[in-house]
Amino acid sequence: MSRLGVVLLAFGEPEGSDPALVIDFLERIFLANRRLEPGSGAERARQLAEARAPGLMEAYQKIGGSPMNAHAHAHGEALEVALEARGHRARVFVGTQFTTPTISDALQRCRESGVDQLVALPLYPVSGPTTTVAALDTVCEQLRELSWTVETAFIGGWHRNAKYVELRADGIRRVMTERGLDAQDPDVCLYFSAHGTPISYLEEGSQYQEHVEESCRLIADAVAVDRYELGYQNHTNRIKVEWTEPSNQDLMPTLEADDVVVVPVSFVHEQSETLDELDLELRELVEQLGMGFHRVATPHDHPDMGAVLADLVIDALNASAGAPLAHVGASS
């Protein structure tokens, strides 16, 4: 009988505001995106990291540290329980792109636990070039580095998963009910906030924006809402880089509503981009505009999230039934 291992791939974020850790974290991100500035490399990445670090450290201090990594590990535990309930004994390990444990760490732990069948599952419902694609590429690279040849299934974007859509819709309904809001009220605006992406990545062929828009439509349909808005959380660290539009800061002042229900559609974990950028910065703008701010939580602790992830793993295994999974590793 095959011994199943699952590597949950997350972004990762420092849990505190230690300057060295924050700068190293940012440097890895800027280096991974160095193609945004042709010819740039490690020196430019360090320069950008040092410039951005004070603002991010302040954000971590305001929110009491990032819970992102803890939420990813909680999802790993929930996935193990959900898989076992369906008769699949699996070991689940979290590997992050930009902090620890790294993706290499997670793969090594899988190997040490005797895994001979591997599933790589990014914790990003909407696939993007620097998240899902880059994380899966890293899995392949690290398997080769470890000289470990193992049958591997790769899971891509999963924003269309019916249980996931319903889970996000459930979160919206809960907030509407708790706040006494009516989704059909024209003075209530359902507002999706998505992580932005550089336009150059879309020009290279990324379907990220298209998939974000589709995810919003699916969730809004599940809530039976026809009118909604979509804005982007853009990070303009590189002055000459164009990002997806409209930004939240540009779109929000154009709304005609009394209340705004904000859904962080790109995220399944709470982090600085939800707890600071939305709960503090965007809330301040919304309230200055005279509207009520109501934020829907990420599904980091939703009781059905483990089942959603288990479905994805089992579907990936079933898709390969009767045929071997891809052999990835030293011989690839």
mmCIF file of C-alpha atoms in Angstrom:
data_model
loop_
_atom_site.group_PDB
_atom_site.id
_atom_site.type_symbol
_atom_site.label_atom_id
_atom_site.label_comp_id
_atom_site.label_asym_id
_atom_site.label_seq_id
_atom_site.Cartn_x
_atom_site.Cartn_y
_atom_site.Cartn_z
ATOM 1 C CA MET A 1 0.000 0.000 0.000
ATOM 2 C CA SER A 2 1.331 3.432 -0.965
ATOM 3 C CA ARG A 3 2.349 5.808 1.785
ATOM 4 C CA LEU A 4 0.867 9.188 0.958
ATOM 5 C CA GLY A 5 2.476 12.495 1.732
ATOM 6 C CA VAL A 6 1.068 15.956 1.091
ATOM 7 C CA VAL A 7 3.129 19.123 0.973
ATOM 8 C CA LEU A 8 1.010 22.220 1.573
ATOM 9 C CA LEU A 9 2.690 25.130 -0.169
ATOM 10 C CA ALA A 10 2.234 28.515 1.486
ATOM 11 C CA PHE A 11 3.716 31.974 1.024
ATOM 12 C CA GLY A 12 5.068 32.368 4.531
ATOM 13 C CA GLU A 13 5.486 35.550 6.534
ATOM 14 C CA PRO A 14 7.642 36.561 9.542
ATOM 15 C CA GLU A 15 5.753 36.092 12.789
ATOM 16 C CA GLY A 16 7.279 39.186 14.375
ATOM 17 C CA SER A 17 8.999 42.429 13.478
ATOM 18 C CA ASP A 18 12.653 41.450 13.847
ATOM 19 C CA PRO A 19 14.470 43.667 11.294
ATOM 20 C CA ALA A 20 16.857 40.968 10.081
ATOM 21 C CA LEU A 21 14.066 38.453 9.497
ATOM 22 C CA VAL A 22 11.828 40.985 7.776
ATOM 23 C CA ILE A 23 14.581 42.226 5.474
ATOM 24 C CA ASP A 24 15.618 38.671 4.555
ATOM 25 C CA PHE A 25 11.971 37.795 3.856
ATOM 26 C CA LEU A 26 11.482 40.801 1.599
ATOM 27 C CA GLU A 27 14.811 40.245 -0.135
ATOM 28 C CA ARG A 28 13.727 36.737 -1.151
ATOM 29 C CA ILE A 29 10.472 38.100 -2.574
ATOM 30 C CA PHE A 30 12.148 40.892 -4.538
ATOM 31 C CA LEU A 31 14.792 38.511 -5.847
ATOM 32 C CA ALA A 32 12.121 36.033 -6.970
ATOM 33 C CA ASN A 33 10.489 38.894 -8.923
ATOM 34 C CA ARG A 34 13.697 40.373 -10.305
ATOM 35 C CA ARG A 35 12.508 40.027 -13.891
ATOM 36 C CA LEU A 36 10.233 43.016 -13.256
ATOM 37 C CA GLU A 37 13.382 45.115 -13.599
ATOM 38 C CA PRO A 38 15.562 43.605 -16.357
ATOM 39 C CA GLY A 39 19.179 43.362 -15.315
ATOM 40 C CA SER A 40 18.479 43.673 -11.586
ATOM 41 C CA GLY A 41 19.731 41.089 -9.126
ATOM 42 C CA ALA A 42 20.671 40.511 -5.507
ATOM 43 C CA GLU A 43 21.929 44.043 -4.878
ATOM 44 C CA ARG A 44 18.694 45.622 -6.121
ATOM 45 C CA ALA A 45 16.608 43.092 -4.165
ATOM 46 C CA ARG A 46 18.445 44.028 -0.978
ATOM 47 C CA GLN A 47 17.971 47.727 -1.679
ATOM 48 C CA LEU A 48 14.225 47.288 -2.178
ATOM 49 C CA ALA A 49 13.955 45.109 0.929
ATOM 50 C CA GLU A 50 15.680 47.654 3.141
ATOM 51 C CA ALA A 51 13.416 50.413 1.811
ATOM 52 C CA ARG A 52 10.219 48.425 2.359
ATOM 53 C CA ALA A 53 11.137 46.847 5.704
ATOM 54 C CA PRO A 54 10.290 49.761 8.069
ATOM 55 C CA GLY A 55 6.707 49.947 6.788
ATOM 56 C CA LEU A 56 6.200 46.206 7.037
ATOM 57 C CA MET A 57 7.736 46.031 10.515
ATOM 58 C CA GLU A 58 5.334 48.746 11.618
ATOM 59 C CA ALA A 59 2.447 46.732 10.184
ATOM 60 C CA TYR A 60 3.519 43.613 12.099
ATOM 61 C CA GLN A 61 3.739 45.638 15.297
ATOM 62 C CA LYS A 62 0.242 47.029 14.761
ATOM 63 C CA ILE A 63 -1.336 43.620 14.148
ATOM 64 C CA GLY A 64 0.638 41.830 16.852
ATOM 65 C CA GLY A 65 2.603 39.669 14.420
ATOM 66 C CA SER A 66 1.468 37.652 11.440
ATOM 67 C CA PRO A 67 -0.622 34.500 12.062
ATOM 68 C CA MET A 68 -0.150 33.278 8.478
ATOM 69 C CA ASN A 69 2.246 30.431 9.219
ATOM 70 C CA ALA A 70 0.159 29.216 12.159
ATOM 71 C CA HIS A 71 -2.944 29.210 9.969
ATOM 72 C CA ALA A 72 -1.149 27.182 7.286
ATOM 73 C CA HIS A 73 -0.101 24.572 9.867
ATOM 74 C CA ALA A 74 -3.675 24.446 11.180
ATOM 75 C CA HIS A 75 -4.832 23.672 7.649
ATOM 76 C CA GLY A 76 -2.269 20.871 7.519
ATOM 77 C CA GLU A 77 -3.694 19.343 10.680
ATOM 78 C CA ALA A 78 -7.256 19.712 9.378
ATOM 79 C CA LEU A 79 -6.275 18.021 6.119
ATOM 80 C CA GLU A 80 -4.728 15.035 7.905
ATOM 81 C CA VAL A 81 -7.917 14.563 9.930
ATOM 82 C CA ALA A 82 -10.166 14.887 6.863
ATOM 83 C CA LEU A 83 -8.097 12.422 4.834
ATOM 84 C CA GLU A 84 -8.039 9.883 7.654
ATOM 85 C CA ALA A 85 -11.831 10.141 7.964
ATOM 86 C CA ARG A 86 -12.002 9.044 4.323
ATOM 87 C CA GLY A 87 -9.640 6.126 4.772
ATOM 88 C CA HIS A 88 -6.443 7.810 3.604
ATOM 89 C CA ARG A 89 -3.561 7.744 6.082
ATOM 90 C CA ALA A 90 -1.332 10.615 5.036
ATOM 91 C CA ARG A 91 1.468 12.730 6.413
ATOM 92 C CA VAL A 92 0.981 16.437 5.749
ATOM 93 C CA PHE A 93 3.798 18.965 5.968
ATOM 94 C CA VAL A 94 3.813 22.716 5.311
ATOM 95 C CA GLY A 95 6.527 24.297 3.197
ATOM 96 C CA THR A 96 6.683 28.062 2.665
ATOM 97 C CA GLN A 97 8.162 29.994 -0.220
ATOM 98 C CA PHE A 98 9.769 32.822 1.714
ATOM 99 C CA THR A 99 10.151 31.796 5.373
ATOM 100 C CA THR A 100 10.676 28.573 7.322
ATOM 101 C CA PRO A 101 9.930 25.732 7.133
ATOM 102 C CA THR A 102 10.989 25.935 3.505
ATOM 103 C CA ILE A 103 9.583 23.793 0.720
ATOM 104 C CA SER A 104 12.827 21.820 0.850
ATOM 105 C CA ASP A 105 12.311 21.264 4.595
ATOM 106 C CA ALA A 106 8.819 19.908 3.990
ATOM 107 C CA LEU A 107 10.000 17.569 1.233
ATOM 108 C CA GLN A 108 12.810 16.238 3.399
ATOM 109 C CA ARG A 109 10.350 15.495 6.206
ATOM 110 C CA CYS A 110 8.095 13.698 3.723
ATOM 111 C CA ARG A 111 11.001 11.595 2.528
ATOM 112 C CA GLU A 112 12.113 10.780 6.082
ATOM 113 C CA SER A 113 8.574 9.644 6.948
ATOM 114 C CA GLY A 114 8.712 6.965 4.241
ATOM 115 C CA VAL A 115 6.410 8.604 1.707
ATOM 116 C CA ASP A 116 6.356 6.976 -1.732
ATOM 117 C CA GLN A 117 3.443 8.948 -3.206
ATOM 118 C CA LEU A 118 3.439 12.728 -3.016
ATOM 119 C CA VAL A 119 0.832 15.432 -3.612
ATOM 120 C CA ALA A 120 1.900 19.074 -3.883
ATOM 121 C CA LEU A 121 -0.976 21.375 -2.944
ATOM 122 C CA PRO A 122 -0.545 25.189 -3.033
ATOM 123 C CA LEU A 123 -2.660 27.052 -0.503
ATOM 124 C CA TYR A 124 -3.608 29.600 -3.151
ATOM 125 C CA PRO A 125 -7.125 29.141 -4.563
ATOM 126 C CA VAL A 126 -6.352 31.461 -7.493
ATOM 127 C CA SER A 127 -3.251 30.455 -9.431
ATOM 128 C CA GLY A 128 -0.626 33.135 -10.007
ATOM 129 C CA PRO A 129 2.889 33.098 -11.471
ATOM 130 C CA THR A 130 4.664 34.031 -8.232
ATOM 131 C CA THR A 131 2.509 31.876 -5.975
ATOM 132 C CA THR A 132 1.105 28.613 -7.371
ATOM 133 C CA VAL A 133 3.373 28.349 -10.410
ATOM 134 C CA ALA A 134 6.546 29.357 -8.588
ATOM 135 C CA ALA A 135 5.796 27.086 -5.621
ATOM 136 C CA LEU A 136 5.215 24.031 -7.818
ATOM 137 C CA ASP A 137 8.360 24.808 -9.793
ATOM 138 C CA THR A 138 10.259 24.908 -6.519
ATOM 139 C CA VAL A 139 8.927 21.467 -5.603
ATOM 140 C CA CYS A 140 10.375 20.063 -8.823
ATOM 141 C CA GLU A 141 13.683 21.855 -8.295
ATOM 142 C CA GLN A 142 14.028 20.701 -4.704
ATOM 143 C CA LEU A 143 13.164 17.089 -5.498
ATOM 144 C CA ARG A 144 16.053 17.124 -7.941
ATOM 145 C CA GLU A 145 18.306 18.776 -5.348
ATOM 146 C CA LEU A 146 17.387 16.030 -2.881
ATOM 147 C CA SER A 147 17.931 13.330 -5.541
ATOM 148 C CA TRP A 148 14.535 11.945 -4.571
ATOM 149 C CA THR A 149 12.498 10.302 -7.316
ATOM 150 C CA VAL A 150 8.899 9.942 -6.174
ATOM 151 C CA GLU A 151 5.509 9.684 -7.856
ATOM 152 C CA THR A 152 4.046 13.157 -7.568
ATOM 153 C CA ALA A 153 0.676 14.778 -8.283
ATOM 154 C CA PHE A 154 0.522 18.549 -8.679
ATOM 155 C CA ILE A 155 -2.589 20.600 -7.895
ATOM 156 C CA GLY A 156 -3.055 23.981 -9.566
ATOM 157 C CA GLY A 157 -5.634 26.709 -8.999
ATOM 158 C CA TRP A 158 -8.777 25.494 -7.275
ATOM 159 C CA HIS A 159 -11.043 28.557 -7.085
ATOM 160 C CA ARG A 160 -13.759 26.668 -9.000
ATOM 161 C CA ASN A 161 -14.084 23.901 -6.387
ATOM 162 C CA ALA A 162 -17.791 23.870 -5.464
ATOM 163 C CA LYS A 163 -17.222 23.301 -1.736
ATOM 164 C CA TYR A 164 -14.702 26.108 -1.631
ATOM 165 C CA VAL A 165 -17.095 28.511 -3.383
ATOM 166 C CA GLU A 166 -19.835 27.630 -0.921
ATOM 167 C CA LEU A 167 -17.459 28.048 2.000
ATOM 168 C CA ARG A 168 -16.615 31.601 0.907
ATOM 169 C CA ALA A 169 -20.291 32.364 0.316
ATOM 170 C CA ASP A 170 -21.081 31.072 3.811
ATOM 171 C CA GLY A 171 -18.604 33.544 5.289
ATOM 172 C CA ILE A 172 -20.316 36.416 3.490
ATOM 173 C CA ARG A 173 -23.778 35.330 4.618
ATOM 174 C CA ARG A 174 -22.590 35.098 8.226
ATOM 175 C CA VAL A 175 -21.279 38.660 8.217
ATOM 176 C CA MET A 176 -24.417 39.968 6.516
ATOM 177 C CA THR A 177 -26.598 38.268 9.136
ATOM 178 C CA GLU A 178 -24.462 39.362 12.094
ATOM 179 C CA ARG A 179 -24.435 42.993 10.942
ATOM 180 C CA GLY A 180 -28.112 43.095 9.964
ATOM 181 C CA LEU A 181 -27.323 43.682 6.294
ATOM 182 C CA ASP A 182 -29.344 42.579 3.281
ATOM 183 C CA ALA A 183 -27.356 41.372 0.286
ATOM 184 C CA GLN A 184 -30.111 42.644 -2.016
ATOM 185 C CA ASP A 185 -30.082 46.147 -0.540
ATOM 186 C CA PRO A 186 -28.692 48.567 -3.180
ATOM 187 C CA ASP A 187 -27.014 50.506 -0.374
ATOM 188 C CA VAL A 188 -24.939 47.439 0.583
ATOM 189 C CA CYS A 189 -21.919 46.780 -1.642
ATOM 190 C CA LEU A 190 -20.260 43.378 -1.815
ATOM 191 C CA TYR A 191 -16.610 44.258 -2.387
ATOM 192 C CA PHE A 192 -13.906 41.767 -3.353
ATOM 193 C CA SER A 193 -10.316 42.729 -2.626
ATOM 194 C CA ALA A 194 -7.677 40.739 -4.515
ATOM 195 C CA HIS A 195 -3.920 40.753 -4.341
ATOM 196 C CA GLY A 196 -2.684 42.717 -7.337
ATOM 197 C CA THR A 197 -0.226 41.465 -9.928
ATOM 198 C CA PRO A 198 2.147 43.273 -12.308
ATOM 199 C CA ILE A 199 0.667 43.865 -15.767
ATOM 200 C CA SER A 200 3.817 42.416 -17.336
ATOM 201 C CA TYR A 201 2.975 39.030 -15.818
ATOM 202 C CA LEU A 202 -0.427 39.140 -17.502
ATOM 203 C CA GLU A 203 1.251 40.081 -20.782
ATOM 204 C CA GLU A 204 3.486 37.028 -20.392
ATOM 205 C CA GLY A 205 0.372 34.846 -20.347
ATOM 206 C CA SER A 206 -0.696 34.651 -16.703
ATOM 207 C CA GLN A 207 -4.459 34.149 -16.322
ATOM 208 C CA TYR A 208 -4.428 35.380 -12.748
ATOM 209 C CA GLN A 209 -6.694 38.382 -13.302
ATOM 210 C CA GLU A 210 -9.136 36.333 -15.356
ATOM 211 C CA HIS A 211 -9.287 33.716 -12.611
ATOM 212 C CA VAL A 212 -9.755 36.336 -9.901
ATOM 213 C CA GLU A 213 -12.710 37.752 -11.807
ATOM 214 C CA GLU A 214 -14.159 34.262 -12.265
ATOM 215 C CA SER A 215 -13.749 33.512 -8.561
ATOM 216 C CA CYS A 216 -15.636 36.675 -7.656
ATOM 217 C CA ARG A 217 -18.473 35.798 -10.045
ATOM 218 C CA LEU A 218 -18.803 32.288 -8.649
ATOM 219 C CA ILE A 219 -18.895 33.459 -5.038
ATOM 220 C CA ALA A 220 -21.295 36.330 -5.776
ATOM 221 C CA ASP A 221 -23.602 33.930 -7.637
ATOM 222 C CA ALA A 222 -23.579 31.597 -4.630
ATOM 223 C CA VAL A 223 -24.681 34.523 -2.444
ATOM 224 C CA ALA A 224 -27.260 35.493 -5.104
ATOM 225 C CA VAL A 225 -25.743 38.960 -5.545
ATOM 226 C CA ASP A 226 -25.693 40.581 -8.973
ATOM 227 C CA ARG A 227 -23.889 43.791 -8.042
ATOM 228 C CA TYR A 228 -20.396 43.654 -6.640
ATOM 229 C CA GLU A 229 -17.062 45.394 -7.046
ATOM 230 C CA LEU A 230 -13.494 44.154 -7.409
ATOM 231 C CA GLY A 231 -10.448 46.173 -6.373
ATOM 232 C CA TYR A 232 -6.778 45.249 -6.112
ATOM 233 C CA GLN A 233 -4.199 45.506 -3.363
ATOM 234 C CA ASN A 234 -1.213 46.714 -5.364
ATOM 235 C CA HIS A 235 2.332 47.013 -4.043
ATOM 236 C CA THR A 236 4.146 49.775 -5.877
ATOM 237 C CA ASN A 237 7.650 49.158 -4.554
ATOM 238 C CA ARG A 238 9.096 49.441 -8.042
ATOM 239 C CA ILE A 239 8.062 52.853 -9.379
ATOM 240 C CA LYS A 240 7.986 51.928 -13.078
ATOM 241 C CA VAL A 241 6.026 48.683 -12.681
ATOM 242 C CA GLU A 242 2.332 48.843 -13.662
ATOM 243 C CA TRP A 243 -0.133 46.830 -11.580
ATOM 244 C CA THR A 244 -3.689 45.612 -12.001
ATOM 245 C CA GLU A 245 -6.437 48.193 -11.789
ATOM 246 C CA PRO A 246 -8.516 49.521 -10.214
ATOM 247 C CA SER A 247 -6.711 49.739 -6.906
ATOM 248 C CA ASN A 248 -8.766 49.773 -3.725
ATOM 249 C CA GLN A 249 -7.671 53.341 -3.058
ATOM 250 C CA ASP A 250 -8.969 54.526 -6.443
ATOM 251 C CA LEU A 251 -12.152 52.451 -6.578
ATOM 252 C CA MET A 252 -13.504 52.859 -3.070
ATOM 253 C CA PRO A 253 -14.220 56.633 -3.326
ATOM 254 C CA THR A 254 -16.385 56.018 -6.410
ATOM 255 C CA LEU A 255 -18.828 53.715 -4.636
ATOM 256 C CA GLU A 256 -22.373 54.775 -3.850
ATOM 257 C CA ALA A 257 -23.204 52.718 -0.781
ATOM 258 C CA ASP A 258 -23.887 52.993 2.934
ATOM 259 C CA ASP A 259 -22.085 49.762 3.829
ATOM 260 C CA VAL A 260 -19.220 47.849 2.232
ATOM 261 C CA VAL A 261 -18.732 44.123 2.852
ATOM 262 C CA VAL A 262 -15.086 43.369 2.058
ATOM 263 C CA VAL A 263 -14.007 39.872 0.973
ATOM 264 C CA PRO A 264 -10.240 39.122 0.716
ATOM 265 C CA VAL A 265 -10.781 36.792 -2.230
ATOM 266 C CA SER A 266 -7.125 35.910 -2.881
ATOM 267 C CA PHE A 267 -6.345 34.757 0.653
ATOM 268 C CA VAL A 268 -7.207 31.750 2.824
ATOM 269 C CA HIS A 269 -5.057 32.889 5.774
ATOM 270 C CA GLU A 270 -5.044 36.077 7.797
ATOM 271 C CA GLN A 271 -1.824 38.049 7.336
ATOM 272 C CA SER A 272 -0.476 41.592 7.052
ATOM 273 C CA GLU A 273 -2.356 42.067 3.776
ATOM 274 C CA THR A 274 -5.673 41.431 5.503
ATOM 275 C CA LEU A 275 -5.107 42.529 9.095
ATOM 276 C CA ASP A 276 -3.233 45.720 8.198
ATOM 277 C CA GLU A 277 -4.019 46.637 4.585
ATOM 278 C CA LEU A 278 -7.727 45.881 4.915
ATOM 279 C CA ASP A 279 -8.692 46.041 8.595
ATOM 280 C CA LEU A 280 -6.674 49.190 9.307
ATOM 281 C CA GLU A 281 -5.801 51.065 6.112
ATOM 282 C CA LEU A 282 -8.862 50.290 3.980
ATOM 283 C CA ARG A 283 -11.213 50.576 6.965
ATOM 284 C CA GLU A 284 -9.885 54.077 7.617
ATOM 285 C CA LEU A 285 -10.569 55.112 4.019
ATOM 286 C CA VAL A 286 -14.061 53.579 4.003
ATOM 287 C CA GLU A 287 -15.043 55.262 7.251
ATOM 288 C CA GLN A 288 -13.631 58.604 6.082
ATOM 289 C CA LEU A 289 -15.966 58.264 3.098
ATOM 290 C CA GLY A 290 -18.902 57.835 5.502
ATOM 291 C CA MET A 291 -19.557 54.144 4.817
ATOM 292 C CA GLY A 292 -19.739 51.200 7.191
ATOM 293 C CA PHE A 293 -16.853 48.726 6.914
ATOM 294 C CA HIS A 294 -17.608 45.016 7.331
ATOM 295 C CA ARG A 295 -14.814 42.542 6.655
ATOM 296 C CA VAL A 296 -15.386 38.864 5.903
ATOM 297 C CA ALA A 297 -12.717 36.700 7.505
ATOM 298 C CA THR A 298 -10.513 34.390 5.487
ATOM 299 C CA PRO A 299 -11.525 30.730 5.847
ATOM 300 C CA HIS A 300 -8.464 29.952 7.969
ATOM 301 C CA ASP A 301 -10.636 28.416 10.680
ATOM 302 C CA HIS A 302 -13.736 27.443 8.717
ATOM 303 C CA PRO A 303 -14.779 23.919 9.790
ATOM 304 C CA ASP A 304 -15.153 22.784 6.166
ATOM 305 C CA MET A 305 -11.706 23.878 4.990
ATOM 306 C CA GLY A 306 -10.117 20.514 5.784
ATOM 307 C CA ALA A 307 -12.763 18.789 3.671
ATOM 308 C CA VAL A 308 -12.095 21.169 0.762
ATOM 309 C CA LEU A 309 -8.384 20.380 0.837
ATOM 310 C CA ALA A 310 -9.073 16.650 1.192
ATOM 311 C CA ASP A 311 -11.301 16.766 -1.896
ATOM 312 C CA LEU A 312 -8.492 18.362 -3.868
ATOM 313 C CA VAL A 313 -6.002 15.695 -2.805
ATOM 314 C CA ILE A 314 -8.363 12.804 -3.474
ATOM 315 C CA ASP A 315 -9.396 14.226 -6.848
ATOM 316 C CA ALA A 316 -5.736 14.479 -7.816
ATOM 317 C CA LEU A 317 -5.161 10.859 -6.832
ATOM 318 C CA ASN A 318 -8.302 9.671 -8.633
ATOM 319 C CA ALA A 319 -7.307 11.553 -11.775
ATOM 320 C CA SER A 320 -4.185 9.431 -11.920
ATOM 321 C CA ALA A 321 -5.972 6.132 -11.191
ATOM 322 C CA GLY A 322 -4.878 3.482 -13.650
ATOM 323 C CA ALA A 323 -1.822 5.470 -14.658
ATOM 324 C CA PRO A 324 1.322 6.302 -12.693
ATOM 325 C CA LEU A 325 1.744 9.764 -11.293
ATOM 326 C CA ALA A 326 4.472 11.909 -12.764
ATOM 327 C CA HIS A 327 7.912 10.724 -11.732
ATOM 328 C CA VAL A 328 9.744 13.780 -10.457
ATOM 329 C CA GLY A 329 13.195 13.811 -8.942
ATOM 330 C CA ALA A 330 16.755 12.917 -9.724
ATOM 331 C CA SER A 331 15.964 11.413 -13.108
ATOM 332 C CA SER A 332 13.775 14.290 -14.309
#
